[in-house]
Structures are given as structure tokens and as C-alpha cells.
């Protein structure tokens, strides 16, 4: 029986990938590293520290943990500055409607994001009221594809993984949902999230009607 939903943030609730891109690009330019949108797409859903490791690896560079942490902190300063520009108009199309529908029908809802800035983003969107629990990069130490963040959300909601559907736009996020025993909905192309139980191209397609029709034996 489905009683709860756990949503990833970037790529599901709103699209902060562009702000992440601009901040990493500025840091890369300052340091003479090569960084483009293709590399940025590999950072989808992975933690800040894992992201800098991907960028350094792409440039054939290695650094000690402290230097990497300092550089990642610099990127974060740039990223956080840009979050002030997010407004309640920046929900991905369809997302607000789904969250409202879930509230009306009395489902439990949690956030399960890798971002340490998730609360700030939800605040800017005026979206905090849609969530019973905020699970973010500060809640657990293990990153996706480890299921820790989703297990945290389910536990705080008082639910078992099999009672929850996870929404994810990242390959590692769908891997994490599956590893934790959750039902999964992938948002994005088949090549990225085709391994989810159910996949939609966009959040606009992901209506509660469609979800209930697919998981009909679980509602
Ligand atoms: P921060 P999600 C992820 O968000 C982003 O997709 C990823 O690009 C970012 O590195 C990660 O959050 C950490 O974000 O630097 O703000 O802690 O998709 O898990 O909501
Ligand atoms: Mg995401």
C-alpha cells in the first residue's frame, strides 16, 4: 500500500542544474580547468565533494582532500549567491500541481536531496509547506547511489520503503531508490532513468492519475 512519496529536488521539484553549472564554470575558469555542459550533466544528483572529484578527474588532476574541500566551498559561495534569484515561479511545470494533489489526498511527503542547500531552495520556492520531512545533504553522510537519504525520509515519515514512491531525475538516484527497496519514478530520458519502475519525460506528465494507473495494485 502506497502511503508516502519522496522527492529529489534538483531536476524534479526545480531545475538548479543551471545555477550549479554557472558556479562550477566560474570556479573552473578561475583555476584554468576545462568544464562544459557535458561534464556538468555527470554531476546530476551527486554530492558537492564527489562533483569536484569528477571535474578534477576530467582534467587529469589530483588534489588532497583539504584543497578539494576549500575549492568546493568556493563553488558553493557562488552557487548560494545565485539562489536569491529563485522565485515561486521556478517550480518545474506540473510539480506544484502534483504536490498539491498529494496533500489533498493525505499522502505523506518527504524531500530526499543530496543538496546541503535544499532548505534555502525550498524557501525561495515557498515550497516548505508541501513537505512533512526534509531529508538533504545534511541529514546523512552517504551519497546516492547509497539509499541512505531515502531510508532517512521513510523512517522519519514512519513508513517502510515498499510503502513509498521515490521521484528521481538522476541515474544514481534511481539506483539508490532501487537499492533501498523503494518503488521508483524516473524523470528524464530513457538512457538516464529508464531503469526506474515508471518513467516520464517531464514532471508535467507525472500526474497522480498516471501514477495510480501504473501502480494500481498498490493504492
Ligand atoms: P550542494 P539533488 C544535487 O541535488 C544536485 O543535482 C547536484 O548537482 C549537487 O552537486 C548536489 O545536489 C549537492 O548540492 O552543493 O547544494 O550541497 O538532485 O540531489 O536534489
Ligand atoms: Mg536530482
PDB file of C-alpha atoms and ligand atoms in Angstrom:
ATOM      1  CA  UNK A   1       0.000   0.000   0.000  1.00  0.00           C
ATOM      2  CA  UNK A   2       1.492   3.358  -1.025  1.00  0.00           C
ATOM      3  CA  UNK A   3       1.347   5.889   1.805  1.00  0.00           C
ATOM      4  CA  UNK A   4       4.210   8.249   1.001  1.00  0.00           C
ATOM      5  CA  UNK A   5       6.252   9.981  -1.662  1.00  0.00           C
ATOM      6  CA  UNK A   6       9.896  11.045  -1.512  1.00  0.00           C
ATOM      7  CA  UNK A   7      11.069  13.691  -3.966  1.00  0.00           C
ATOM      8  CA  UNK A   8      14.522  14.555  -5.151  1.00  0.00           C
ATOM      9  CA  UNK A   9      14.991  18.350  -5.503  1.00  0.00           C
ATOM     10  CA  UNK A  10      17.215  19.388  -8.417  1.00  0.00           C
ATOM     11  CA  UNK A  11      15.628  18.114 -11.644  1.00  0.00           C
ATOM     12  CA  UNK A  12      12.332  17.094 -10.015  1.00  0.00           C
ATOM     13  CA  UNK A  13      10.977  19.998  -7.947  1.00  0.00           C
ATOM     14  CA  UNK A  14      13.009  22.727  -9.656  1.00  0.00           C
ATOM     15  CA  UNK A  15      15.948  22.932 -12.040  1.00  0.00           C
ATOM     16  CA  UNK A  16      19.009  24.211 -10.180  1.00  0.00           C
ATOM     17  CA  UNK A  17      21.361  22.416 -12.626  1.00  0.00           C
ATOM     18  CA  UNK A  18      21.915  25.720 -14.469  1.00  0.00           C
ATOM     19  CA  UNK A  19      22.963  27.552 -11.276  1.00  0.00           C
ATOM     20  CA  UNK A  20      25.267  24.620 -10.375  1.00  0.00           C
ATOM     21  CA  UNK A  21      26.717  24.820 -13.916  1.00  0.00           C
ATOM     22  CA  UNK A  22      27.409  28.567 -13.730  1.00  0.00           C
ATOM     23  CA  UNK A  23      29.079  28.253 -10.294  1.00  0.00           C
ATOM     24  CA  UNK A  24      31.287  25.288 -11.333  1.00  0.00           C
ATOM     25  CA  UNK A  25      32.126  27.068 -14.614  1.00  0.00           C
ATOM     26  CA  UNK A  26      33.240  30.202 -12.756  1.00  0.00           C
ATOM     27  CA  UNK A  27      35.414  28.131 -10.387  1.00  0.00           C
ATOM     28  CA  UNK A  28      36.856  26.183 -13.334  1.00  0.00           C
ATOM     29  CA  UNK A  29      37.663  29.372 -15.279  1.00  0.00           C
ATOM     30  CA  UNK A  30      39.401  30.834 -12.207  1.00  0.00           C
ATOM     31  CA  UNK A  31      41.541  27.706 -11.965  1.00  0.00           C
ATOM     32  CA  UNK A  32      42.155  27.138 -15.686  1.00  0.00           C
ATOM     33  CA  UNK A  33      40.190  23.849 -15.747  1.00  0.00           C
ATOM     34  CA  UNK A  34      38.153  22.588 -18.667  1.00  0.00           C
ATOM     35  CA  UNK A  35      34.465  22.319 -17.793  1.00  0.00           C
ATOM     36  CA  UNK A  36      31.449  22.114 -20.087  1.00  0.00           C
ATOM     37  CA  UNK A  37      27.768  21.147 -20.010  1.00  0.00           C
ATOM     38  CA  UNK A  38      28.571  17.513 -20.780  1.00  0.00           C
ATOM     39  CA  UNK A  39      30.722  17.266 -17.628  1.00  0.00           C
ATOM     40  CA  UNK A  40      28.047  19.209 -15.696  1.00  0.00           C
ATOM     41  CA  UNK A  41      25.469  16.562 -16.599  1.00  0.00           C
ATOM     42  CA  UNK A  42      27.644  13.950 -14.851  1.00  0.00           C
ATOM     43  CA  UNK A  43      27.234  15.951 -11.612  1.00  0.00           C
ATOM     44  CA  UNK A  44      23.457  15.470 -11.550  1.00  0.00           C
ATOM     45  CA  UNK A  45      22.435  14.121  -8.131  1.00  0.00           C
ATOM     46  CA  UNK A  46      25.960  13.611  -6.784  1.00  0.00           C
ATOM     47  CA  UNK A  47      27.398  15.432  -3.753  1.00  0.00           C
ATOM     48  CA  UNK A  48      29.494  18.595  -3.917  1.00  0.00           C
ATOM     49  CA  UNK A  49      32.725  16.786  -2.998  1.00  0.00           C
ATOM     50  CA  UNK A  50      32.081  13.950  -5.441  1.00  0.00           C
ATOM     51  CA  UNK A  51      31.359  16.629  -8.083  1.00  0.00           C
ATOM     52  CA  UNK A  52      34.756  18.300  -7.710  1.00  0.00           C
ATOM     53  CA  UNK A  53      36.415  14.879  -7.941  1.00  0.00           C
ATOM     54  CA  UNK A  54      34.663  14.317 -11.305  1.00  0.00           C
ATOM     55  CA  UNK A  55      35.842  17.735 -12.576  1.00  0.00           C
ATOM     56  CA  UNK A  56      39.440  17.173 -11.438  1.00  0.00           C
ATOM     57  CA  UNK A  57      39.415  13.697 -12.939  1.00  0.00           C
ATOM     58  CA  UNK A  58      38.177  15.160 -16.238  1.00  0.00           C
ATOM     59  CA  UNK A  59      41.215  17.498 -16.142  1.00  0.00           C
ATOM     60  CA  UNK A  60      43.649  14.735 -15.148  1.00  0.00           C
ATOM     61  CA  UNK A  61      44.314  16.405 -11.793  1.00  0.00           C
ATOM     62  CA  UNK A  62      44.562  15.070  -8.238  1.00  0.00           C
ATOM     63  CA  UNK A  63      44.476  17.092  -5.004  1.00  0.00           C
ATOM     64  CA  UNK A  64      44.420  16.408  -1.287  1.00  0.00           C
ATOM     65  CA  UNK A  65      41.029  16.308   0.473  1.00  0.00           C
ATOM     66  CA  UNK A  66      41.520  19.684   2.213  1.00  0.00           C
ATOM     67  CA  UNK A  67      42.298  21.555  -1.019  1.00  0.00           C
ATOM     68  CA  UNK A  68      39.316  19.920  -2.702  1.00  0.00           C
ATOM     69  CA  UNK A  69      37.038  20.867   0.211  1.00  0.00           C
ATOM     70  CA  UNK A  70      38.246  24.504   0.064  1.00  0.00           C
ATOM     71  CA  UNK A  71      37.634  24.710  -3.684  1.00  0.00           C
ATOM     72  CA  UNK A  72      34.197  23.106  -3.313  1.00  0.00           C
ATOM     73  CA  UNK A  73      33.386  25.694  -0.618  1.00  0.00           C
ATOM     74  CA  UNK A  74      34.303  28.469  -3.071  1.00  0.00           C
ATOM     75  CA  UNK A  75      31.949  26.995  -5.654  1.00  0.00           C
ATOM     76  CA  UNK A  76      29.245  26.806  -3.004  1.00  0.00           C
ATOM     77  CA  UNK A  77      29.601  30.534  -2.189  1.00  0.00           C
ATOM     78  CA  UNK A  78      28.963  31.346  -5.845  1.00  0.00           C
ATOM     79  CA  UNK A  79      26.052  28.877  -6.021  1.00  0.00           C
ATOM     80  CA  UNK A  80      24.378  30.161  -2.830  1.00  0.00           C
ATOM     81  CA  UNK A  81      24.575  33.777  -4.117  1.00  0.00           C
ATOM     82  CA  UNK A  82      22.603  32.733  -7.205  1.00  0.00           C
ATOM     83  CA  UNK A  83      19.823  31.085  -5.146  1.00  0.00           C
ATOM     84  CA  UNK A  84      18.428  34.512  -4.200  1.00  0.00           C
ATOM     85  CA  UNK A  85      17.113  34.744  -7.774  1.00  0.00           C
ATOM     86  CA  UNK A  86      14.861  31.662  -7.397  1.00  0.00           C
ATOM     87  CA  UNK A  87      11.159  32.564  -7.037  1.00  0.00           C
ATOM     88  CA  UNK A  88       7.871  30.618  -6.620  1.00  0.00           C
ATOM     89  CA  UNK A  89       7.615  30.726 -10.442  1.00  0.00           C
ATOM     90  CA  UNK A  90      10.580  28.347 -10.680  1.00  0.00           C
ATOM     91  CA  UNK A  91       8.832  25.051  -9.922  1.00  0.00           C
ATOM     92  CA  UNK A  92       9.277  22.653 -12.842  1.00  0.00           C
ATOM     93  CA  UNK A  93       5.952  22.621 -14.765  1.00  0.00           C
ATOM     94  CA  UNK A  94       3.496  20.160 -13.212  1.00  0.00           C
ATOM     95  CA  UNK A  95       5.327  19.754  -9.904  1.00  0.00           C
ATOM     96  CA  UNK A  96       3.264  22.148  -7.832  1.00  0.00           C
ATOM     97  CA  UNK A  97       0.054  20.544  -9.108  1.00  0.00           C
ATOM     98  CA  UNK A  98       1.265  17.060  -8.116  1.00  0.00           C
ATOM     99  CA  UNK A  99       2.418  18.215  -4.652  1.00  0.00           C
ATOM    100  CA  UNK A 100      -0.935  19.940  -4.090  1.00  0.00           C
ATOM    101  CA  UNK A 101      -2.808  16.812  -5.188  1.00  0.00           C
ATOM    102  CA  UNK A 102      -0.773  14.614  -2.812  1.00  0.00           C
ATOM    103  CA  UNK A 103      -1.528  16.993   0.081  1.00  0.00           C
ATOM    104  CA  UNK A 104      -5.259  16.957  -0.743  1.00  0.00           C
ATOM    105  CA  UNK A 105      -5.298  13.157  -0.756  1.00  0.00           C
ATOM    106  CA  UNK A 106      -3.432  12.971   2.575  1.00  0.00           C
ATOM    107  CA  UNK A 107      -0.199  11.283   1.422  1.00  0.00           C
ATOM    108  CA  UNK A 108       2.989  11.711   3.474  1.00  0.00           C
ATOM    109  CA  UNK A 109       5.673  13.629   1.584  1.00  0.00           C
ATOM    110  CA  UNK A 110       9.432  13.941   2.158  1.00  0.00           C
ATOM    111  CA  UNK A 111      12.333  15.552   0.340  1.00  0.00           C
ATOM    112  CA  UNK A 112      15.338  13.316  -0.417  1.00  0.00           C
ATOM    113  CA  UNK A 113      18.026  15.557  -1.913  1.00  0.00           C
ATOM    114  CA  UNK A 114      21.830  15.404  -1.972  1.00  0.00           C
ATOM    115  CA  UNK A 115      21.980  19.180  -1.623  1.00  0.00           C
ATOM    116  CA  UNK A 116      23.075  20.885   1.587  1.00  0.00           C
ATOM    117  CA  UNK A 117      21.220  23.962   0.310  1.00  0.00           C
ATOM    118  CA  UNK A 118      17.856  22.253  -0.135  1.00  0.00           C
ATOM    119  CA  UNK A 119      16.016  24.193   2.611  1.00  0.00           C
ATOM    120  CA  UNK A 120      17.132  27.501   1.103  1.00  0.00           C
ATOM    121  CA  UNK A 121      15.887  26.431  -2.350  1.00  0.00           C
ATOM    122  CA  UNK A 122      12.510  25.289  -0.931  1.00  0.00           C
ATOM    123  CA  UNK A 123      12.225  28.550   0.984  1.00  0.00           C
ATOM    124  CA  UNK A 124      12.827  30.570  -2.197  1.00  0.00           C
ATOM    125  CA  UNK A 125      10.138  28.499  -3.974  1.00  0.00           C
ATOM    126  CA  UNK A 126       7.789  28.916  -0.998  1.00  0.00           C
ATOM    127  CA  UNK A 127       7.529  25.102  -1.065  1.00  0.00           C
ATOM    128  CA  UNK A 128       8.334  24.127   2.536  1.00  0.00           C
ATOM    129  CA  UNK A 129       4.617  23.608   3.288  1.00  0.00           C
ATOM    130  CA  UNK A 130       4.379  20.686   0.841  1.00  0.00           C
ATOM    131  CA  UNK A 131       6.824  18.560   2.845  1.00  0.00           C
ATOM    132  CA  UNK A 132       6.446  16.748   6.174  1.00  0.00           C
ATOM    133  CA  UNK A 133      10.152  15.896   6.294  1.00  0.00           C
ATOM    134  CA  UNK A 134      13.234  17.484   4.709  1.00  0.00           C
ATOM    135  CA  UNK A 135      15.998  14.990   4.008  1.00  0.00           C
ATOM    136  CA  UNK A 136      19.025  16.707   2.462  1.00  0.00           C
ATOM    137  CA  UNK A 137      22.815  16.629   2.242  1.00  0.00           C
ATOM    138  CA  UNK A 138      23.000  17.456   5.957  1.00  0.00           C
ATOM    139  CA  UNK A 139      20.813  14.504   7.017  1.00  0.00           C
ATOM    140  CA  UNK A 140      23.072  11.575   6.091  1.00  0.00           C
ATOM    141  CA  UNK A 141      26.737  11.048   5.225  1.00  0.00           C
ATOM    142  CA  UNK A 142      26.403   8.504   2.402  1.00  0.00           C
ATOM    143  CA  UNK A 143      25.642   9.860  -1.087  1.00  0.00           C
ATOM    144  CA  UNK A 144      23.394   8.357  -3.786  1.00  0.00           C
ATOM    145  CA  UNK A 145      23.594   5.603  -5.141  1.00  0.00           C
ATOM    146  CA  UNK A 146      23.591   4.649  -1.443  1.00  0.00           C
ATOM    147  CA  UNK A 147      19.915   4.564  -0.362  1.00  0.00           C
ATOM    148  CA  UNK A 148      20.617   6.342   2.988  1.00  0.00           C
ATOM    149  CA  UNK A 149      18.818   9.605   2.157  1.00  0.00           C
ATOM    150  CA  UNK A 150      15.623   7.806   1.091  1.00  0.00           C
ATOM    151  CA  UNK A 151      15.753   5.420   4.070  1.00  0.00           C
ATOM    152  CA  UNK A 152      16.093   8.503   6.293  1.00  0.00           C
ATOM    153  CA  UNK A 153      12.980  10.068   4.717  1.00  0.00           C
ATOM    154  CA  UNK A 154      10.920   6.870   5.002  1.00  0.00           C
ATOM    155  CA  UNK A 155      11.925   6.338   8.618  1.00  0.00           C
ATOM    156  CA  UNK A 156      11.056   9.924   9.567  1.00  0.00           C
ATOM    157  CA  UNK A 157       7.688   9.529   7.817  1.00  0.00           C
ATOM    158  CA  UNK A 158       7.170   6.308   9.808  1.00  0.00           C
ATOM    159  CA  UNK A 159       6.893   4.240   6.618  1.00  0.00           C
ATOM    160  CA  UNK A 160       8.555   1.172   5.110  1.00  0.00           C
ATOM    161  CA  UNK A 161      10.397   1.617   1.757  1.00  0.00           C
ATOM    162  CA  UNK A 162       7.768  -0.503  -0.025  1.00  0.00           C
ATOM    163  CA  UNK A 163       5.105   1.985   1.113  1.00  0.00           C
ATOM    164  CA  UNK A 164       6.880   4.865  -0.671  1.00  0.00           C
ATOM    165  CA  UNK A 165       7.433   6.020  -4.252  1.00  0.00           C
ATOM    166  CA  UNK A 166      10.687   7.897  -4.932  1.00  0.00           C
ATOM    167  CA  UNK A 167      10.881  10.531  -7.690  1.00  0.00           C
ATOM    168  CA  UNK A 168      14.342  10.965  -9.221  1.00  0.00           C
ATOM    169  CA  UNK A 169      15.976  12.564 -12.281  1.00  0.00           C
ATOM    170  CA  UNK A 170      19.469  11.093 -11.758  1.00  0.00           C
ATOM    171  CA  UNK A 171      20.772   7.646 -12.661  1.00  0.00           C
ATOM    172  CA  UNK A 172      22.446   7.385  -9.237  1.00  0.00           C
ATOM    173  CA  UNK A 173      19.179   8.463  -7.591  1.00  0.00           C
ATOM    174  CA  UNK A 174      17.145   5.710  -9.255  1.00  0.00           C
ATOM    175  CA  UNK A 175      19.915   3.251  -8.286  1.00  0.00           C
ATOM    176  CA  UNK A 176      19.597   4.481  -4.670  1.00  0.00           C
ATOM    177  CA  UNK A 177      15.798   4.080  -4.649  1.00  0.00           C
ATOM    178  CA  UNK A 178      16.058   0.543  -6.007  1.00  0.00           C
ATOM    179  CA  UNK A 179      18.848  -0.390  -3.589  1.00  0.00           C
ATOM    180  CA  UNK A 180      16.635   0.747  -0.689  1.00  0.00           C
ATOM    181  CA  UNK A 181      13.616  -1.293  -1.816  1.00  0.00           C
ATOM    182  CA  UNK A 182      11.515   1.721  -2.878  1.00  0.00           C
ATOM    183  CA  UNK A 183       9.187   1.988  -5.858  1.00  0.00           C
ATOM    184  CA  UNK A 184      10.656   4.480  -8.315  1.00  0.00           C
ATOM    185  CA  UNK A 185       9.577   7.072 -10.846  1.00  0.00           C
ATOM    186  CA  UNK A 186      12.284   8.428 -13.170  1.00  0.00           C
ATOM    187  CA  UNK A 187      12.023  11.899 -14.678  1.00  0.00           C
ATOM    188  CA  UNK A 188      14.046  12.311 -17.866  1.00  0.00           C
ATOM    189  CA  UNK A 189      15.367  10.300 -20.824  1.00  0.00           C
ATOM    190  CA  UNK A 190      15.403   6.505 -21.004  1.00  0.00           C
ATOM    191  CA  UNK A 191      19.227   6.448 -21.203  1.00  0.00           C
ATOM    192  CA  UNK A 192      19.381   8.126 -17.771  1.00  0.00           C
ATOM    193  CA  UNK A 193      16.399   6.859 -15.755  1.00  0.00           C
ATOM    194  CA  UNK A 194      14.993   4.031 -17.884  1.00  0.00           C
ATOM    195  CA  UNK A 195      15.719   1.588 -15.045  1.00  0.00           C
ATOM    196  CA  UNK A 196      13.036   3.201 -12.822  1.00  0.00           C
ATOM    197  CA  UNK A 197       9.747   1.260 -12.411  1.00  0.00           C
ATOM    198  CA  UNK A 198       7.931   4.041 -14.251  1.00  0.00           C
ATOM    199  CA  UNK A 199       9.434   6.874 -16.328  1.00  0.00           C
ATOM    200  CA  UNK A 200       8.111  10.203 -17.569  1.00  0.00           C
ATOM    201  CA  UNK A 201       9.899  12.670 -19.846  1.00  0.00           C
ATOM    202  CA  UNK A 202       8.858  15.595 -17.645  1.00  0.00           C
ATOM    203  CA  UNK A 203       7.093  16.289 -14.346  1.00  0.00           C
ATOM    204  CA  UNK A 204       4.186  17.669 -16.359  1.00  0.00           C
ATOM    205  CA  UNK A 205       3.414  14.099 -17.489  1.00  0.00           C
ATOM    206  CA  UNK A 206       3.670  12.711 -13.947  1.00  0.00           C
ATOM    207  CA  UNK A 207       0.092  13.195 -12.753  1.00  0.00           C
ATOM    208  CA  UNK A 208      -1.326  11.312  -9.745  1.00  0.00           C
ATOM    209  CA  UNK A 209      -3.806   9.694 -12.164  1.00  0.00           C
ATOM    210  CA  UNK A 210      -0.939   8.236 -14.263  1.00  0.00           C
ATOM    211  CA  UNK A 211       0.944   7.099 -11.165  1.00  0.00           C
ATOM    212  CA  UNK A 212      -2.117   5.403  -9.665  1.00  0.00           C
ATOM    213  CA  UNK A 213      -2.903   3.755 -13.010  1.00  0.00           C
ATOM    214  CA  UNK A 214       0.578   2.227 -13.210  1.00  0.00           C
ATOM    215  CA  UNK A 215       0.934   1.167  -9.552  1.00  0.00           C
ATOM    216  CA  UNK A 216      -2.789   0.260  -9.365  1.00  0.00           C
ATOM    217  CA  UNK A 217      -2.356  -2.802  -7.129  1.00  0.00           C
ATOM    218  CA  UNK A 218      -0.523  -0.664  -4.550  1.00  0.00           C
ATOM    219  CA  UNK A 219      -3.170   2.019  -3.966  1.00  0.00           C
TER     220      UNK A 219
HETATM  221  P1  LIG B   1      25.001  21.213  -2.837  1.00  0.00           P
HETATM  222  P2  LIG B   1      19.556  16.728  -5.892  1.00  0.00           P
HETATM  223  C1  LIG B   1      22.052  17.647  -6.147  1.00  0.00           C
HETATM  224  O1  LIG B   1      20.697  17.887  -5.924  1.00  0.00           O
HETATM  225  C2  LIG B   1      22.488  18.242  -7.473  1.00  0.00           C
HETATM  226  O2  LIG B   1      21.825  17.587  -8.548  1.00  0.00           O
HETATM  227  C3  LIG B   1      23.973  18.068  -7.634  1.00  0.00           C
HETATM  228  O3  LIG B   1      24.402  18.630  -8.850  1.00  0.00           O
HETATM  229  C4  LIG B   1      24.681  18.750  -6.453  1.00  0.00           C
HETATM  230  O4  LIG B   1      26.087  18.549  -6.541  1.00  0.00           O
HETATM  231  C5  LIG B   1      24.164  18.142  -5.153  1.00  0.00           C
HETATM  232  O5  LIG B   1      22.749  18.312  -5.080  1.00  0.00           O
HETATM  233  C6  LIG B   1      24.788  18.799  -3.928  1.00  0.00           C
HETATM  234  O6  LIG B   1      24.361  20.126  -3.830  1.00  0.00           O
HETATM  235  O7  LIG B   1      26.324  21.607  -3.347  1.00  0.00           O
HETATM  236  O8  LIG B   1      23.967  22.318  -2.825  1.00  0.00           O
HETATM  237  O9  LIG B   1      25.088  20.552  -1.461  1.00  0.00           O
HETATM  238  O10 LIG B   1      19.324  16.352  -7.313  1.00  0.00           O
HETATM  239  O11 LIG B   1      20.040  15.581  -5.032  1.00  0.00           O
HETATM  240  O12 LIG B   1      18.382  17.452  -5.271  1.00  0.00           O
HETATM  241 MG1  LIG B   2      18.214  15.483  -8.925  1.00  0.00          MG
END
